[in-house]
Amino acid sequence: MVRIIGNGAAGAVVVNMAGTAAFYAEVTTAVYELRWMMLAVVALVAVDFVSGLTASVRLRGEDFRFSRAGRRTFGKLLEYFGYLLVGVAVGKGLEPLGLLGYVKVAALGLCFAVLFEVDSIAGHVCDLHGIKARFSIKRLFISLIKRKDKDLGEAVEDALETDGKEVENGTDSKKDS
């Protein structure tokens, strides 16, 4: 369907509604193809929510505050769906080049979510069962990077260790003061 909106010096301005419909169809197809990945994100976050809630209330004796737990859980959902969305956008950009499909790139984005969530869930489960020695996928990942490139591995390790801390000039300001 084509509508003529106005007639100016440059000629008629034409808005093609078929383009909008095609974009909508492409988005719904992408959502349909990624439905299991989206379900995996929801399942991972739900398991992390329950295990974290159980560990904090039972072991640490903290009061349950739904506003805080809900905010953190909703933030994780947004972050992980964001990984999928960025993966779809990058994948759609790479498709014309014949490199990777958007489903594969979105799966790579989901791998980051799985990496973070599995470590979190494993930590909660170890807390619940009193296990002190823990296996960490993040530490394994850093070790593999260090084997290939020591400097890169140390940079990744420093970035993960200083997460949430203020860093100035490559040093941790809390350690210096």
PDB file of C-alpha atoms in Angstrom:
ATOM      1  CA  MET A   1       0.000   0.000   0.000  1.00  0.00           C
ATOM      2  CA  VAL A   2       1.393   3.400  -0.991  1.00  0.00           C
ATOM      3  CA  ARG A   3       0.191   6.701   0.444  1.00  0.00           C
ATOM      4  CA  ILE A   4       1.101  10.125  -0.897  1.00  0.00           C
ATOM      5  CA  ILE A   5       1.734  12.411   2.073  1.00  0.00           C
ATOM      6  CA  GLY A   6       2.562  15.709   0.430  1.00  0.00           C
ATOM      7  CA  ASN A   7       3.717  17.394  -2.733  1.00  0.00           C
ATOM      8  CA  GLY A   8       6.685  19.698  -2.366  1.00  0.00           C
ATOM      9  CA  ALA A   9       9.376  21.166  -4.565  1.00  0.00           C
ATOM     10  CA  ALA A  10      11.185  17.841  -4.681  1.00  0.00           C
ATOM     11  CA  GLY A  11       8.086  15.978  -5.785  1.00  0.00           C
ATOM     12  CA  ALA A  12       5.734  13.617  -4.069  1.00  0.00           C
ATOM     13  CA  VAL A  13       6.844  12.044  -0.816  1.00  0.00           C
ATOM     14  CA  VAL A  14       5.934   8.401  -0.916  1.00  0.00           C
ATOM     15  CA  VAL A  15       5.787   6.173   2.123  1.00  0.00           C
ATOM     16  CA  ASN A  16       5.924   2.507   1.358  1.00  0.00           C
ATOM     17  CA  MET A  17       3.889   0.596   3.926  1.00  0.00           C
ATOM     18  CA  ALA A  18       5.044  -2.702   2.431  1.00  0.00           C
ATOM     19  CA  GLY A  19       8.544  -2.008   3.784  1.00  0.00           C
ATOM     20  CA  THR A  20       7.171  -1.734   7.294  1.00  0.00           C
ATOM     21  CA  ALA A  21       5.222  -4.959   6.880  1.00  0.00           C
ATOM     22  CA  ALA A  22       8.316  -6.745   5.563  1.00  0.00           C
ATOM     23  CA  PHE A  23      10.368  -5.542   8.542  1.00  0.00           C
ATOM     24  CA  TYR A  24       7.644  -6.709  10.940  1.00  0.00           C
ATOM     25  CA  ALA A  25       7.577 -10.118   9.257  1.00  0.00           C
ATOM     26  CA  GLU A  26      11.371 -10.383   9.536  1.00  0.00           C
ATOM     27  CA  VAL A  27      11.281  -9.512  13.238  1.00  0.00           C
ATOM     28  CA  THR A  28       8.529 -12.026  13.990  1.00  0.00           C
ATOM     29  CA  THR A  29      10.480 -14.702  12.105  1.00  0.00           C
ATOM     30  CA  ALA A  30      13.598 -13.934  14.154  1.00  0.00           C
ATOM     31  CA  VAL A  31      11.633 -14.086  17.413  1.00  0.00           C
ATOM     32  CA  TYR A  32      10.099 -17.388  16.364  1.00  0.00           C
ATOM     33  CA  GLU A  33      13.503 -18.884  15.489  1.00  0.00           C
ATOM     34  CA  LEU A  34      15.024 -17.686  18.781  1.00  0.00           C
ATOM     35  CA  ARG A  35      12.118 -18.827  20.980  1.00  0.00           C
ATOM     36  CA  TRP A  36      14.111 -21.645  22.602  1.00  0.00           C
ATOM     37  CA  MET A  37      17.035 -19.346  23.320  1.00  0.00           C
ATOM     38  CA  MET A  38      14.657 -16.876  24.958  1.00  0.00           C
ATOM     39  CA  LEU A  39      13.148 -19.692  27.009  1.00  0.00           C
ATOM     40  CA  ALA A  40      16.662 -20.741  28.059  1.00  0.00           C
ATOM     41  CA  VAL A  41      17.355 -17.188  29.263  1.00  0.00           C
ATOM     42  CA  VAL A  42      14.140 -17.138  31.292  1.00  0.00           C
ATOM     43  CA  ALA A  43      14.900 -20.588  32.752  1.00  0.00           C
ATOM     44  CA  LEU A  44      18.483 -19.655  33.703  1.00  0.00           C
ATOM     45  CA  VAL A  45      17.410 -16.435  35.376  1.00  0.00           C
ATOM     46  CA  ALA A  46      14.557 -18.201  37.199  1.00  0.00           C
ATOM     47  CA  VAL A  47      16.890 -20.913  38.523  1.00  0.00           C
ATOM     48  CA  ASP A  48      19.406 -18.262  39.600  1.00  0.00           C
ATOM     49  CA  PHE A  49      16.618 -16.316  41.330  1.00  0.00           C
ATOM     50  CA  VAL A  50      15.406 -19.344  43.295  1.00  0.00           C
ATOM     51  CA  SER A  51      18.883 -20.607  44.206  1.00  0.00           C
ATOM     52  CA  GLY A  52      20.066 -17.122  45.171  1.00  0.00           C
ATOM     53  CA  LEU A  53      16.968 -16.494  47.219  1.00  0.00           C
ATOM     54  CA  THR A  54      17.363 -19.811  49.030  1.00  0.00           C
ATOM     55  CA  ALA A  55      21.062 -19.195  49.727  1.00  0.00           C
ATOM     56  CA  SER A  56      20.538 -15.651  51.007  1.00  0.00           C
ATOM     57  CA  VAL A  57      17.563 -16.422  53.247  1.00  0.00           C
ATOM     58  CA  ARG A  58      18.638 -19.829  54.604  1.00  0.00           C
ATOM     59  CA  LEU A  59      22.390 -19.444  54.924  1.00  0.00           C
ATOM     60  CA  ARG A  60      23.030 -15.753  55.370  1.00  0.00           C
ATOM     61  CA  GLY A  61      19.777 -14.999  57.220  1.00  0.00           C
ATOM     62  CA  GLU A  62      19.037 -11.978  55.052  1.00  0.00           C
ATOM     63  CA  ASP A  63      15.548 -10.571  54.819  1.00  0.00           C
ATOM     64  CA  PHE A  64      13.845 -11.174  51.505  1.00  0.00           C
ATOM     65  CA  ARG A  65      13.065  -7.915  49.751  1.00  0.00           C
ATOM     66  CA  PHE A  66      11.055  -8.513  46.627  1.00  0.00           C
ATOM     67  CA  SER A  67      11.821  -5.060  45.241  1.00  0.00           C
ATOM     68  CA  ARG A  68      15.580  -5.722  45.245  1.00  0.00           C
ATOM     69  CA  ALA A  69      15.314  -9.327  44.049  1.00  0.00           C
ATOM     70  CA  GLY A  70      12.801  -8.392  41.365  1.00  0.00           C
ATOM     71  CA  ARG A  71      14.909  -5.471  40.172  1.00  0.00           C
ATOM     72  CA  ARG A  72      18.045  -7.610  39.900  1.00  0.00           C
ATOM     73  CA  THR A  73      16.168 -10.445  38.172  1.00  0.00           C
ATOM     74  CA  PHE A  74      14.477  -8.095  35.724  1.00  0.00           C
ATOM     75  CA  GLY A  75      17.829  -6.407  35.057  1.00  0.00           C
ATOM     76  CA  LYS A  76      19.376  -9.780  34.221  1.00  0.00           C
ATOM     77  CA  LEU A  77      16.517 -10.611  31.864  1.00  0.00           C
ATOM     78  CA  LEU A  78      16.965  -7.298  30.065  1.00  0.00           C
ATOM     79  CA  GLU A  79      20.728  -7.756  29.865  1.00  0.00           C
ATOM     80  CA  TYR A  80      20.553 -11.282  28.487  1.00  0.00           C
ATOM     81  CA  PHE A  81      17.775 -10.465  26.027  1.00  0.00           C
ATOM     82  CA  GLY A  82      19.983  -7.554  25.018  1.00  0.00           C
ATOM     83  CA  TYR A  83      22.774 -10.017  24.211  1.00  0.00           C
ATOM     84  CA  LEU A  84      20.347 -11.878  21.960  1.00  0.00           C
ATOM     85  CA  LEU A  85      19.147  -8.662  20.336  1.00  0.00           C
ATOM     86  CA  VAL A  86      22.680  -7.460  19.633  1.00  0.00           C
ATOM     87  CA  GLY A  87      23.497 -10.913  18.266  1.00  0.00           C
ATOM     88  CA  VAL A  88      20.510 -10.747  15.929  1.00  0.00           C
ATOM     89  CA  ALA A  89      21.412  -7.231  14.748  1.00  0.00           C
ATOM     90  CA  VAL A  90      25.065  -8.127  14.137  1.00  0.00           C
ATOM     91  CA  GLY A  91      24.075 -11.417  12.510  1.00  0.00           C
ATOM     92  CA  LYS A  92      21.595  -9.687  10.204  1.00  0.00           C
ATOM     93  CA  GLY A  93      24.373  -7.301   9.231  1.00  0.00           C
ATOM     94  CA  LEU A  94      26.737 -10.191   8.473  1.00  0.00           C
ATOM     95  CA  GLU A  95      24.201 -12.301   6.559  1.00  0.00           C
ATOM     96  CA  PRO A  96      24.602 -10.446   3.233  1.00  0.00           C
ATOM     97  CA  LEU A  97      28.339 -11.114   3.442  1.00  0.00           C
ATOM     98  CA  GLY A  98      27.680 -14.823   3.851  1.00  0.00           C
ATOM     99  CA  LEU A  99      29.700 -15.039   7.056  1.00  0.00           C
ATOM    100  CA  LEU A 100      27.301 -16.109   9.795  1.00  0.00           C
ATOM    101  CA  GLY A 101      23.577 -16.282  10.209  1.00  0.00           C
ATOM    102  CA  TYR A 102      21.850 -14.226  12.868  1.00  0.00           C
ATOM    103  CA  VAL A 103      20.819 -17.323  14.814  1.00  0.00           C
ATOM    104  CA  LYS A 104      24.466 -18.369  15.250  1.00  0.00           C
ATOM    105  CA  VAL A 105      25.561 -14.904  16.330  1.00  0.00           C
ATOM    106  CA  ALA A 106      22.635 -14.692  18.771  1.00  0.00           C
ATOM    107  CA  ALA A 107      23.717 -18.086  20.129  1.00  0.00           C
ATOM    108  CA  LEU A 108      27.180 -16.615  20.765  1.00  0.00           C
ATOM    109  CA  GLY A 109      25.514 -13.803  22.714  1.00  0.00           C
ATOM    110  CA  LEU A 110      23.556 -16.363  24.689  1.00  0.00           C
ATOM    111  CA  CYS A 111      26.818 -18.174  25.489  1.00  0.00           C
ATOM    112  CA  PHE A 112      27.882 -15.095  27.484  1.00  0.00           C
ATOM    113  CA  ALA A 113      24.634 -15.205  29.443  1.00  0.00           C
ATOM    114  CA  VAL A 114      25.084 -18.919  30.108  1.00  0.00           C
ATOM    115  CA  LEU A 115      28.685 -18.338  31.222  1.00  0.00           C
ATOM    116  CA  PHE A 116      27.623 -15.730  33.781  1.00  0.00           C
ATOM    117  CA  GLU A 117      24.510 -17.506  34.995  1.00  0.00           C
ATOM    118  CA  VAL A 118      25.997 -20.983  35.366  1.00  0.00           C
ATOM    119  CA  ASP A 119      28.752 -19.578  37.574  1.00  0.00           C
ATOM    120  CA  SER A 120      26.176 -17.763  39.669  1.00  0.00           C
ATOM    121  CA  ILE A 121      23.907 -20.793  39.994  1.00  0.00           C
ATOM    122  CA  ALA A 122      26.848 -23.073  40.809  1.00  0.00           C
ATOM    123  CA  GLY A 123      27.978 -20.645  43.508  1.00  0.00           C
ATOM    124  CA  HIS A 124      24.514 -20.633  45.101  1.00  0.00           C
ATOM    125  CA  VAL A 125      24.249 -24.428  44.969  1.00  0.00           C
ATOM    126  CA  CYS A 126      27.733 -24.822  46.491  1.00  0.00           C
ATOM    127  CA  ASP A 127      26.745 -22.393  49.266  1.00  0.00           C
ATOM    128  CA  LEU A 128      23.582 -24.386  49.960  1.00  0.00           C
ATOM    129  CA  HIS A 129      25.476 -27.667  50.216  1.00  0.00           C
ATOM    130  CA  GLY A 130      28.464 -26.302  52.124  1.00  0.00           C
ATOM    131  CA  ILE A 131      30.975 -26.934  49.334  1.00  0.00           C
ATOM    132  CA  LYS A 132      34.006 -24.674  49.698  1.00  0.00           C
ATOM    133  CA  ALA A 133      36.057 -25.710  46.644  1.00  0.00           C
ATOM    134  CA  ARG A 134      34.247 -24.416  43.591  1.00  0.00           C
ATOM    135  CA  PHE A 135      34.622 -24.865  39.868  1.00  0.00           C
ATOM    136  CA  SER A 136      34.301 -21.630  37.943  1.00  0.00           C
ATOM    137  CA  ILE A 137      33.723 -21.429  34.219  1.00  0.00           C
ATOM    138  CA  LYS A 138      35.050 -17.863  34.277  1.00  0.00           C
ATOM    139  CA  ARG A 139      38.314 -18.989  35.900  1.00  0.00           C
ATOM    140  CA  LEU A 140      38.592 -21.812  33.358  1.00  0.00           C
ATOM    141  CA  PHE A 141      38.034 -19.320  30.542  1.00  0.00           C
ATOM    142  CA  ILE A 142      40.748 -17.028  31.954  1.00  0.00           C
ATOM    143  CA  SER A 143      43.149 -19.962  32.284  1.00  0.00           C
ATOM    144  CA  LEU A 144      42.600 -20.926  28.648  1.00  0.00           C
ATOM    145  CA  ILE A 145      43.222 -17.347  27.547  1.00  0.00           C
ATOM    146  CA  LYS A 146      46.398 -17.167  29.655  1.00  0.00           C
ATOM    147  CA  ARG A 147      47.753 -20.286  27.956  1.00  0.00           C
ATOM    148  CA  LYS A 148      47.436 -18.596  24.574  1.00  0.00           C
ATOM    149  CA  ASP A 149      48.381 -15.042  25.566  1.00  0.00           C
ATOM    150  CA  LYS A 150      49.536 -14.251  29.105  1.00  0.00           C
ATOM    151  CA  ASP A 151      49.024 -10.477  28.832  1.00  0.00           C
ATOM    152  CA  LEU A 152      45.502 -10.822  27.463  1.00  0.00           C
ATOM    153  CA  GLY A 153      44.632 -13.349  30.168  1.00  0.00           C
ATOM    154  CA  GLU A 154      45.874 -11.024  32.892  1.00  0.00           C
ATOM    155  CA  ALA A 155      43.896  -8.134  31.407  1.00  0.00           C
ATOM    156  CA  VAL A 156      40.697 -10.196  31.405  1.00  0.00           C
ATOM    157  CA  GLU A 157      41.393 -11.371  34.949  1.00  0.00           C
ATOM    158  CA  ASP A 158      41.977  -7.806  36.151  1.00  0.00           C
ATOM    159  CA  ALA A 159      38.776  -6.648  34.473  1.00  0.00           C
ATOM    160  CA  LEU A 160      36.756  -9.379  36.188  1.00  0.00           C
ATOM    161  CA  GLU A 161      38.416  -8.829  39.576  1.00  0.00           C
ATOM    162  CA  THR A 162      37.845  -5.071  39.569  1.00  0.00           C
ATOM    163  CA  ASP A 163      34.228  -5.384  38.473  1.00  0.00           C
ATOM    164  CA  GLY A 164      32.251  -2.926  40.558  1.00  0.00           C
ATOM    165  CA  LYS A 165      35.370  -1.184  41.938  1.00  0.00           C
ATOM    166  CA  GLU A 166      36.663   2.222  40.966  1.00  0.00           C
ATOM    167  CA  VAL A 167      39.813   1.912  38.869  1.00  0.00           C
ATOM    168  CA  GLU A 168      42.150   4.805  38.125  1.00  0.00           C
ATOM    169  CA  ASN A 169      45.287   4.722  35.995  1.00  0.00           C
ATOM    170  CA  GLY A 170      45.307   0.939  35.832  1.00  0.00           C
ATOM    171  CA  THR A 171      45.398   0.492  39.620  1.00  0.00           C
ATOM    172  CA  ASP A 172      42.639  -0.226  42.066  1.00  0.00           C
ATOM    173  CA  SER A 173      42.072   2.988  44.029  1.00  0.00           C
ATOM    174  CA  LYS A 174      40.691   1.077  47.038  1.00  0.00           C
ATOM    175  CA  LYS A 175      43.933  -0.901  47.388  1.00  0.00           C
ATOM    176  CA  ASP A 176      46.070   2.245  47.162  1.00  0.00           C
ATOM    177  CA  SER A 177      44.258   4.208  49.876  1.00  0.00           C
TER     178      SER A 177
END
